[in-house]
């Protein structure tokens, strides 16, 4: 049985004050969570998150990672730096990185490799744009995004990774994919992996992301191939986030 993972993606949000408050709220209500829980913080707050979460069951990580370990890459943060602060996860290939920061499939694959090289669990985001769904090429798009990683790292690498299916049209829009729409793509992803390695397909956690909230998480997480969620907006309020952590 795969465990449910609920990971918060805070994006470009938070301050020392609000993060202290948010984590205090999460820790106060986490004991009856059904899921494994993690938060992905802006880089600069990771030391604060580490201090507060040390010795708790809540994991934490970053929202991206450099492909490089060190050198002349102004503004970047590397795997060894994230190790220095005991991060467990690194999101790679979030649609906002792909669209706003021009990250290509190969960049995402290199970041995925960098995370694994340093013992971090990559949370690999894949998902189609609205026009791609309307053109009926969702599976093609998701396949291409996965293939970049599989070609570089091999399918076995997915066994220690997390995949997040996030239809771009559902992110931050309040338009969640229906549980069946999400399940169909999750089943496609698992089936694609199973053709290469059945054991890896059985093991890999596939999260759904895109306007998940306390009201829809139960139904989504009840689907056979949905193993939790990557949560943006609703991860910024302890009460909303906890409602999702208790779902499933
Ligand atoms: P959302 O974001 O929950 O605000 O839609 C999800 C994400 O971008 O990971």
PDB file of C-alpha atoms and ligand atoms in Angstrom:
ATOM      1  CA  UNK A   1       0.000   0.000   0.000  1.00  0.00           C
ATOM      2  CA  UNK A   2       1.379   3.409  -0.950  1.00  0.00           C
ATOM      3  CA  UNK A   3       1.215   6.079   1.744  1.00  0.00           C
ATOM      4  CA  UNK A   4      -0.520   9.397   1.163  1.00  0.00           C
ATOM      5  CA  UNK A   5       1.790  12.425   1.020  1.00  0.00           C
ATOM      6  CA  UNK A   6       0.539  15.991   1.345  1.00  0.00           C
ATOM      7  CA  UNK A   7       3.191  18.549   0.425  1.00  0.00           C
ATOM      8  CA  UNK A   8       2.685  22.304   0.732  1.00  0.00           C
ATOM      9  CA  UNK A   9       4.250  24.524  -1.922  1.00  0.00           C
ATOM     10  CA  UNK A  10       4.409  28.000  -0.403  1.00  0.00           C
ATOM     11  CA  UNK A  11       5.712  29.592  -3.628  1.00  0.00           C
ATOM     12  CA  UNK A  12       6.761  33.246  -3.158  1.00  0.00           C
ATOM     13  CA  UNK A  13       4.864  33.736   0.091  1.00  0.00           C
ATOM     14  CA  UNK A  14       5.635  34.180   3.771  1.00  0.00           C
ATOM     15  CA  UNK A  15       7.671  36.162   6.244  1.00  0.00           C
ATOM     16  CA  UNK A  16       9.450  35.181   9.454  1.00  0.00           C
ATOM     17  CA  UNK A  17       6.306  36.054  11.395  1.00  0.00           C
ATOM     18  CA  UNK A  18       3.761  34.325   9.165  1.00  0.00           C
ATOM     19  CA  UNK A  19       5.882  31.191   8.762  1.00  0.00           C
ATOM     20  CA  UNK A  20       6.323  30.835  12.533  1.00  0.00           C
ATOM     21  CA  UNK A  21       2.576  31.199  12.945  1.00  0.00           C
ATOM     22  CA  UNK A  22       1.750  28.783  10.118  1.00  0.00           C
ATOM     23  CA  UNK A  23       4.099  26.055  11.352  1.00  0.00           C
ATOM     24  CA  UNK A  24       2.906  26.486  14.937  1.00  0.00           C
ATOM     25  CA  UNK A  25      -0.650  25.955  13.702  1.00  0.00           C
ATOM     26  CA  UNK A  26       0.284  22.927  11.605  1.00  0.00           C
ATOM     27  CA  UNK A  27       2.218  21.280  14.447  1.00  0.00           C
ATOM     28  CA  UNK A  28      -0.648  21.886  16.872  1.00  0.00           C
ATOM     29  CA  UNK A  29      -3.074  19.949  14.686  1.00  0.00           C
ATOM     30  CA  UNK A  30      -0.893  17.387  12.950  1.00  0.00           C
ATOM     31  CA  UNK A  31      -1.260  14.458  15.345  1.00  0.00           C
ATOM     32  CA  UNK A  32      -4.378  13.044  13.670  1.00  0.00           C
ATOM     33  CA  UNK A  33      -3.132  13.586  10.095  1.00  0.00           C
ATOM     34  CA  UNK A  34      -3.603  10.499   7.953  1.00  0.00           C
ATOM     35  CA  UNK A  35      -0.925  11.568   5.498  1.00  0.00           C
ATOM     36  CA  UNK A  36       2.809  12.083   5.562  1.00  0.00           C
ATOM     37  CA  UNK A  37       3.221  15.856   5.544  1.00  0.00           C
ATOM     38  CA  UNK A  38       5.867  18.188   4.124  1.00  0.00           C
ATOM     39  CA  UNK A  39       6.294  21.868   3.291  1.00  0.00           C
ATOM     40  CA  UNK A  40       8.410  23.405   0.523  1.00  0.00           C
ATOM     41  CA  UNK A  41       9.571  26.842   1.580  1.00  0.00           C
ATOM     42  CA  UNK A  42      11.259  29.769  -0.173  1.00  0.00           C
ATOM     43  CA  UNK A  43      15.010  29.132   0.107  1.00  0.00           C
ATOM     44  CA  UNK A  44      15.711  31.949   2.533  1.00  0.00           C
ATOM     45  CA  UNK A  45      13.284  30.582   5.117  1.00  0.00           C
ATOM     46  CA  UNK A  46      14.561  27.002   5.029  1.00  0.00           C
ATOM     47  CA  UNK A  47      16.835  27.504   8.103  1.00  0.00           C
ATOM     48  CA  UNK A  48      13.843  28.856  10.041  1.00  0.00           C
ATOM     49  CA  UNK A  49      11.703  25.924   8.914  1.00  0.00           C
ATOM     50  CA  UNK A  50      14.491  23.534   9.914  1.00  0.00           C
ATOM     51  CA  UNK A  51      14.661  25.047  13.425  1.00  0.00           C
ATOM     52  CA  UNK A  52      10.937  24.804  13.950  1.00  0.00           C
ATOM     53  CA  UNK A  53      10.415  21.361  12.433  1.00  0.00           C
ATOM     54  CA  UNK A  54      13.490  19.638  13.934  1.00  0.00           C
ATOM     55  CA  UNK A  55      12.397  16.457  15.699  1.00  0.00           C
ATOM     56  CA  UNK A  56       8.819  16.624  14.332  1.00  0.00           C
ATOM     57  CA  UNK A  57       7.180  14.355  11.783  1.00  0.00           C
ATOM     58  CA  UNK A  58       6.756  17.154   9.224  1.00  0.00           C
ATOM     59  CA  UNK A  59       9.296  17.008   6.380  1.00  0.00           C
ATOM     60  CA  UNK A  60      10.489  20.013   4.432  1.00  0.00           C
ATOM     61  CA  UNK A  61      12.262  20.960   1.264  1.00  0.00           C
ATOM     62  CA  UNK A  62      12.842  23.499  -1.468  1.00  0.00           C
ATOM     63  CA  UNK A  63      10.811  24.624  -4.478  1.00  0.00           C
ATOM     64  CA  UNK A  64      13.643  24.104  -6.956  1.00  0.00           C
ATOM     65  CA  UNK A  65      17.345  23.192  -7.016  1.00  0.00           C
ATOM     66  CA  UNK A  66      20.312  24.084  -9.198  1.00  0.00           C
ATOM     67  CA  UNK A  67      21.573  21.517 -11.683  1.00  0.00           C
ATOM     68  CA  UNK A  68      25.074  22.468 -10.510  1.00  0.00           C
ATOM     69  CA  UNK A  69      26.806  21.762  -7.212  1.00  0.00           C
ATOM     70  CA  UNK A  70      28.839  24.974  -7.044  1.00  0.00           C
ATOM     71  CA  UNK A  71      30.473  27.615  -9.217  1.00  0.00           C
ATOM     72  CA  UNK A  72      29.600  30.764 -11.137  1.00  0.00           C
ATOM     73  CA  UNK A  73      25.800  30.462 -11.137  1.00  0.00           C
ATOM     74  CA  UNK A  74      24.572  33.688  -9.565  1.00  0.00           C
ATOM     75  CA  UNK A  75      21.376  33.387  -7.600  1.00  0.00           C
ATOM     76  CA  UNK A  76      21.272  29.585  -7.519  1.00  0.00           C
ATOM     77  CA  UNK A  77      20.981  27.158  -4.586  1.00  0.00           C
ATOM     78  CA  UNK A  78      22.565  23.711  -4.872  1.00  0.00           C
ATOM     79  CA  UNK A  79      21.937  20.213  -3.559  1.00  0.00           C
ATOM     80  CA  UNK A  80      24.879  20.360  -1.116  1.00  0.00           C
ATOM     81  CA  UNK A  81      23.460  23.639   0.274  1.00  0.00           C
ATOM     82  CA  UNK A  82      20.054  22.038   0.756  1.00  0.00           C
ATOM     83  CA  UNK A  83      21.792  19.106   2.468  1.00  0.00           C
ATOM     84  CA  UNK A  84      23.402  21.572   4.836  1.00  0.00           C
ATOM     85  CA  UNK A  85      19.905  22.368   6.107  1.00  0.00           C
ATOM     86  CA  UNK A  86      18.717  18.753   6.108  1.00  0.00           C
ATOM     87  CA  UNK A  87      16.082  19.186   3.398  1.00  0.00           C
ATOM     88  CA  UNK A  88      14.260  16.030   2.417  1.00  0.00           C
ATOM     89  CA  UNK A  89      12.478  17.165  -0.767  1.00  0.00           C
ATOM     90  CA  UNK A  90      13.099  19.384  -3.803  1.00  0.00           C
ATOM     91  CA  UNK A  91      10.290  20.255  -6.203  1.00  0.00           C
ATOM     92  CA  UNK A  92      11.496  20.138  -9.818  1.00  0.00           C
ATOM     93  CA  UNK A  93       9.762  21.218 -13.000  1.00  0.00           C
ATOM     94  CA  UNK A  94       6.869  23.092 -11.418  1.00  0.00           C
ATOM     95  CA  UNK A  95       4.780  24.614 -14.218  1.00  0.00           C
ATOM     96  CA  UNK A  96       5.631  28.110 -12.970  1.00  0.00           C
ATOM     97  CA  UNK A  97       9.348  27.316 -13.351  1.00  0.00           C
ATOM     98  CA  UNK A  98       8.656  25.923 -16.810  1.00  0.00           C
ATOM     99  CA  UNK A  99       6.528  28.846 -18.023  1.00  0.00           C
ATOM    100  CA  UNK A 100       7.881  31.895 -16.153  1.00  0.00           C
ATOM    101  CA  UNK A 101      11.551  30.884 -15.920  1.00  0.00           C
ATOM    102  CA  UNK A 102      11.817  29.052 -19.230  1.00  0.00           C
ATOM    103  CA  UNK A 103      12.875  25.709 -17.775  1.00  0.00           C
ATOM    104  CA  UNK A 104      12.813  23.031 -20.449  1.00  0.00           C
ATOM    105  CA  UNK A 105      12.191  19.312 -19.999  1.00  0.00           C
ATOM    106  CA  UNK A 106      15.948  18.727 -20.066  1.00  0.00           C
ATOM    107  CA  UNK A 107      16.538  21.378 -17.339  1.00  0.00           C
ATOM    108  CA  UNK A 108      13.952  19.657 -15.183  1.00  0.00           C
ATOM    109  CA  UNK A 109      15.619  16.294 -15.802  1.00  0.00           C
ATOM    110  CA  UNK A 110      19.000  17.753 -14.786  1.00  0.00           C
ATOM    111  CA  UNK A 111      17.483  19.193 -11.611  1.00  0.00           C
ATOM    112  CA  UNK A 112      15.860  15.835 -10.889  1.00  0.00           C
ATOM    113  CA  UNK A 113      19.292  14.223 -11.254  1.00  0.00           C
ATOM    114  CA  UNK A 114      20.910  16.832  -9.003  1.00  0.00           C
ATOM    115  CA  UNK A 115      18.347  16.223  -6.267  1.00  0.00           C
ATOM    116  CA  UNK A 116      18.877  12.467  -6.360  1.00  0.00           C
ATOM    117  CA  UNK A 117      22.637  12.804  -6.453  1.00  0.00           C
ATOM    118  CA  UNK A 118      22.434  14.591  -3.098  1.00  0.00           C
ATOM    119  CA  UNK A 119      19.925  12.260  -1.502  1.00  0.00           C
ATOM    120  CA  UNK A 120      16.949  14.584  -1.841  1.00  0.00           C
ATOM    121  CA  UNK A 121      13.577  13.222  -2.958  1.00  0.00           C
ATOM    122  CA  UNK A 122      12.573  15.055  -6.128  1.00  0.00           C
ATOM    123  CA  UNK A 123       8.916  15.991  -6.476  1.00  0.00           C
ATOM    124  CA  UNK A 124       8.707  15.961 -10.275  1.00  0.00           C
ATOM    125  CA  UNK A 125       5.843  18.098 -11.593  1.00  0.00           C
ATOM    126  CA  UNK A 126       4.206  17.310 -14.910  1.00  0.00           C
ATOM    127  CA  UNK A 127       1.002  18.568 -16.481  1.00  0.00           C
ATOM    128  CA  UNK A 128      -0.639  20.011 -19.556  1.00  0.00           C
ATOM    129  CA  UNK A 129      -1.808  23.516 -20.458  1.00  0.00           C
ATOM    130  CA  UNK A 130      -5.505  24.152 -21.071  1.00  0.00           C
ATOM    131  CA  UNK A 131      -5.002  24.336 -24.833  1.00  0.00           C
ATOM    132  CA  UNK A 132      -3.106  21.042 -24.772  1.00  0.00           C
ATOM    133  CA  UNK A 133      -6.013  19.371 -22.942  1.00  0.00           C
ATOM    134  CA  UNK A 134      -8.423  20.872 -25.448  1.00  0.00           C
ATOM    135  CA  UNK A 135      -6.308  19.532 -28.311  1.00  0.00           C
ATOM    136  CA  UNK A 136      -6.468  16.082 -26.703  1.00  0.00           C
ATOM    137  CA  UNK A 137      -2.706  15.817 -26.214  1.00  0.00           C
ATOM    138  CA  UNK A 138      -2.559  15.618 -22.390  1.00  0.00           C
ATOM    139  CA  UNK A 139      -0.996  12.142 -22.421  1.00  0.00           C
ATOM    140  CA  UNK A 140       1.526  13.128 -25.062  1.00  0.00           C
ATOM    141  CA  UNK A 141       2.643  16.159 -23.024  1.00  0.00           C
ATOM    142  CA  UNK A 142       2.922  14.268 -19.758  1.00  0.00           C
ATOM    143  CA  UNK A 143       4.756  11.451 -21.538  1.00  0.00           C
ATOM    144  CA  UNK A 144       7.292  13.847 -23.033  1.00  0.00           C
ATOM    145  CA  UNK A 145       7.911  15.456 -19.614  1.00  0.00           C
ATOM    146  CA  UNK A 146       8.429  12.044 -17.999  1.00  0.00           C
ATOM    147  CA  UNK A 147      10.586  10.725 -20.827  1.00  0.00           C
ATOM    148  CA  UNK A 148      13.144  13.499 -20.337  1.00  0.00           C
ATOM    149  CA  UNK A 149      13.724  12.230 -16.796  1.00  0.00           C
ATOM    150  CA  UNK A 150      13.553   8.530 -17.681  1.00  0.00           C
ATOM    151  CA  UNK A 151      16.055   8.982 -20.530  1.00  0.00           C
ATOM    152  CA  UNK A 152      18.557  10.736 -18.267  1.00  0.00           C
ATOM    153  CA  UNK A 153      18.153   8.809 -15.018  1.00  0.00           C
ATOM    154  CA  UNK A 154      16.472   5.523 -15.952  1.00  0.00           C
ATOM    155  CA  UNK A 155      13.013   4.422 -14.859  1.00  0.00           C
ATOM    156  CA  UNK A 156      14.400   2.945 -11.619  1.00  0.00           C
ATOM    157  CA  UNK A 157      15.140   6.490 -10.435  1.00  0.00           C
ATOM    158  CA  UNK A 158      11.409   7.083 -10.128  1.00  0.00           C
ATOM    159  CA  UNK A 159      11.227   4.517  -7.322  1.00  0.00           C
ATOM    160  CA  UNK A 160      12.712   7.043  -4.882  1.00  0.00           C
ATOM    161  CA  UNK A 161      10.933  10.028  -6.352  1.00  0.00           C
ATOM    162  CA  UNK A 162       7.508  11.576  -6.125  1.00  0.00           C
ATOM    163  CA  UNK A 163       5.586  12.609  -9.243  1.00  0.00           C
ATOM    164  CA  UNK A 164       3.027  15.425  -9.066  1.00  0.00           C
ATOM    165  CA  UNK A 165       0.459  15.623 -11.839  1.00  0.00           C
ATOM    166  CA  UNK A 166      -0.619  19.247 -11.982  1.00  0.00           C
ATOM    167  CA  UNK A 167      -2.829  20.298 -14.891  1.00  0.00           C
ATOM    168  CA  UNK A 168      -1.721  23.886 -15.454  1.00  0.00           C
ATOM    169  CA  UNK A 169      -5.324  25.058 -15.940  1.00  0.00           C
ATOM    170  CA  UNK A 170      -6.154  23.895 -12.408  1.00  0.00           C
ATOM    171  CA  UNK A 171      -3.282  25.639 -10.614  1.00  0.00           C
ATOM    172  CA  UNK A 172      -4.390  28.603  -8.534  1.00  0.00           C
ATOM    173  CA  UNK A 173      -7.587  28.915 -10.569  1.00  0.00           C
ATOM    174  CA  UNK A 174     -10.081  27.264  -8.242  1.00  0.00           C
ATOM    175  CA  UNK A 175     -10.822  24.836 -11.120  1.00  0.00           C
ATOM    176  CA  UNK A 176      -9.877  21.419  -9.794  1.00  0.00           C
ATOM    177  CA  UNK A 177      -9.679  18.493 -12.173  1.00  0.00           C
ATOM    178  CA  UNK A 178     -12.512  16.136 -11.310  1.00  0.00           C
ATOM    179  CA  UNK A 179     -11.359  13.061  -9.376  1.00  0.00           C
ATOM    180  CA  UNK A 180     -11.984  10.970 -12.504  1.00  0.00           C
ATOM    181  CA  UNK A 181     -10.092  13.371 -14.805  1.00  0.00           C
ATOM    182  CA  UNK A 182      -7.137  13.294 -12.410  1.00  0.00           C
ATOM    183  CA  UNK A 183      -7.351   9.521 -11.911  1.00  0.00           C
ATOM    184  CA  UNK A 184      -7.282   8.965 -15.687  1.00  0.00           C
ATOM    185  CA  UNK A 185      -3.981  10.810 -16.054  1.00  0.00           C
ATOM    186  CA  UNK A 186      -2.520   9.223 -12.901  1.00  0.00           C
ATOM    187  CA  UNK A 187      -3.424   5.779 -14.256  1.00  0.00           C
ATOM    188  CA  UNK A 188      -1.834   6.684 -17.578  1.00  0.00           C
ATOM    189  CA  UNK A 189       1.386   7.753 -15.800  1.00  0.00           C
ATOM    190  CA  UNK A 190       1.501   4.598 -13.688  1.00  0.00           C
ATOM    191  CA  UNK A 191       0.729   2.453 -16.724  1.00  0.00           C
ATOM    192  CA  UNK A 192       3.489   4.085 -18.737  1.00  0.00           C
ATOM    193  CA  UNK A 193       5.987   3.408 -15.946  1.00  0.00           C
ATOM    194  CA  UNK A 194       4.670  -0.163 -15.513  1.00  0.00           C
ATOM    195  CA  UNK A 195       5.545  -0.951 -19.132  1.00  0.00           C
ATOM    196  CA  UNK A 196       9.168  -0.264 -18.210  1.00  0.00           C
ATOM    197  CA  UNK A 197       9.219  -1.556 -14.644  1.00  0.00           C
ATOM    198  CA  UNK A 198       6.146  -2.890 -12.826  1.00  0.00           C
ATOM    199  CA  UNK A 199       7.754  -2.693  -9.376  1.00  0.00           C
ATOM    200  CA  UNK A 200       8.650   0.973  -9.761  1.00  0.00           C
ATOM    201  CA  UNK A 201       5.131   1.737 -11.012  1.00  0.00           C
ATOM    202  CA  UNK A 202       3.616   0.082  -7.967  1.00  0.00           C
ATOM    203  CA  UNK A 203       5.903   1.981  -5.598  1.00  0.00           C
ATOM    204  CA  UNK A 204       6.023   5.535  -6.996  1.00  0.00           C
ATOM    205  CA  UNK A 205       3.783   8.070  -5.258  1.00  0.00           C
ATOM    206  CA  UNK A 206       1.814  10.184  -7.727  1.00  0.00           C
ATOM    207  CA  UNK A 207       0.346  13.330  -6.167  1.00  0.00           C
ATOM    208  CA  UNK A 208      -2.347  15.506  -7.690  1.00  0.00           C
ATOM    209  CA  UNK A 209      -1.950  19.300  -7.611  1.00  0.00           C
ATOM    210  CA  UNK A 210      -4.236  22.121  -8.695  1.00  0.00           C
ATOM    211  CA  UNK A 211      -6.747  23.857  -6.412  1.00  0.00           C
ATOM    212  CA  UNK A 212      -6.850  21.051  -3.832  1.00  0.00           C
ATOM    213  CA  UNK A 213      -8.688  22.103  -0.676  1.00  0.00           C
ATOM    214  CA  UNK A 214     -10.313  20.605   2.400  1.00  0.00           C
ATOM    215  CA  UNK A 215     -13.538  20.123   0.482  1.00  0.00           C
ATOM    216  CA  UNK A 216     -12.223  18.103  -2.468  1.00  0.00           C
ATOM    217  CA  UNK A 217      -9.186  16.281  -1.028  1.00  0.00           C
ATOM    218  CA  UNK A 218     -11.146  13.284   0.285  1.00  0.00           C
ATOM    219  CA  UNK A 219     -12.610  12.440  -3.106  1.00  0.00           C
ATOM    220  CA  UNK A 220      -9.330  12.980  -4.927  1.00  0.00           C
ATOM    221  CA  UNK A 221      -7.247  10.910  -2.508  1.00  0.00           C
ATOM    222  CA  UNK A 222      -9.820   8.103  -2.642  1.00  0.00           C
ATOM    223  CA  UNK A 223      -8.924   7.422  -6.285  1.00  0.00           C
ATOM    224  CA  UNK A 224      -6.723   4.335  -6.684  1.00  0.00           C
ATOM    225  CA  UNK A 225      -3.780   6.060  -8.368  1.00  0.00           C
ATOM    226  CA  UNK A 226      -3.821   9.359  -6.445  1.00  0.00           C
ATOM    227  CA  UNK A 227      -1.374   9.166  -3.546  1.00  0.00           C
ATOM    228  CA  UNK A 228      -1.790  12.628  -2.057  1.00  0.00           C
ATOM    229  CA  UNK A 229      -1.479  16.228  -3.130  1.00  0.00           C
ATOM    230  CA  UNK A 230       0.858  19.102  -3.883  1.00  0.00           C
ATOM    231  CA  UNK A 231      -0.887  22.084  -2.365  1.00  0.00           C
ATOM    232  CA  UNK A 232      -0.337  25.751  -3.231  1.00  0.00           C
ATOM    233  CA  UNK A 233      -2.884  28.297  -1.974  1.00  0.00           C
ATOM    234  CA  UNK A 234      -4.418  26.076   0.679  1.00  0.00           C
ATOM    235  CA  UNK A 235      -1.005  25.345   2.224  1.00  0.00           C
ATOM    236  CA  UNK A 236      -0.692  28.922   3.473  1.00  0.00           C
ATOM    237  CA  UNK A 237      -3.313  28.627   6.210  1.00  0.00           C
ATOM    238  CA  UNK A 238      -2.821  26.016   8.924  1.00  0.00           C
ATOM    239  CA  UNK A 239      -6.521  25.215   9.156  1.00  0.00           C
ATOM    240  CA  UNK A 240      -6.922  24.690   5.392  1.00  0.00           C
ATOM    241  CA  UNK A 241      -3.716  22.676   5.102  1.00  0.00           C
ATOM    242  CA  UNK A 242      -4.581  20.467   8.070  1.00  0.00           C
ATOM    243  CA  UNK A 243      -8.008  19.703   6.588  1.00  0.00           C
ATOM    244  CA  UNK A 244      -6.191  18.274   3.546  1.00  0.00           C
ATOM    245  CA  UNK A 245      -3.664  16.370   5.697  1.00  0.00           C
ATOM    246  CA  UNK A 246      -6.578  14.704   7.473  1.00  0.00           C
ATOM    247  CA  UNK A 247      -8.312  13.673   4.228  1.00  0.00           C
ATOM    248  CA  UNK A 248      -7.981  10.355   2.451  1.00  0.00           C
TER     249      UNK A 248
HETATM  250  P1  LIG B   1      -2.770  25.570  -6.033  1.00  0.00           P
HETATM  251  O1  LIG B   1      -1.257  25.311  -6.508  1.00  0.00           O
HETATM  252  O2  LIG B   1      -3.070  24.534  -4.965  1.00  0.00           O
HETATM  253  O3  LIG B   1      -2.774  26.962  -5.503  1.00  0.00           O
HETATM  254  O4  LIG B   1      -3.630  25.399  -7.242  1.00  0.00           O
HETATM  255  C1  LIG B   1      -0.763  24.013  -6.668  1.00  0.00           C
HETATM  256  C2  LIG B   1       0.680  24.076  -7.133  1.00  0.00           C
HETATM  257  O5  LIG B   1       1.030  24.973  -7.909  1.00  0.00           O
HETATM  258  O6  LIG B   1       1.498  23.227  -6.745  1.00  0.00           O
END
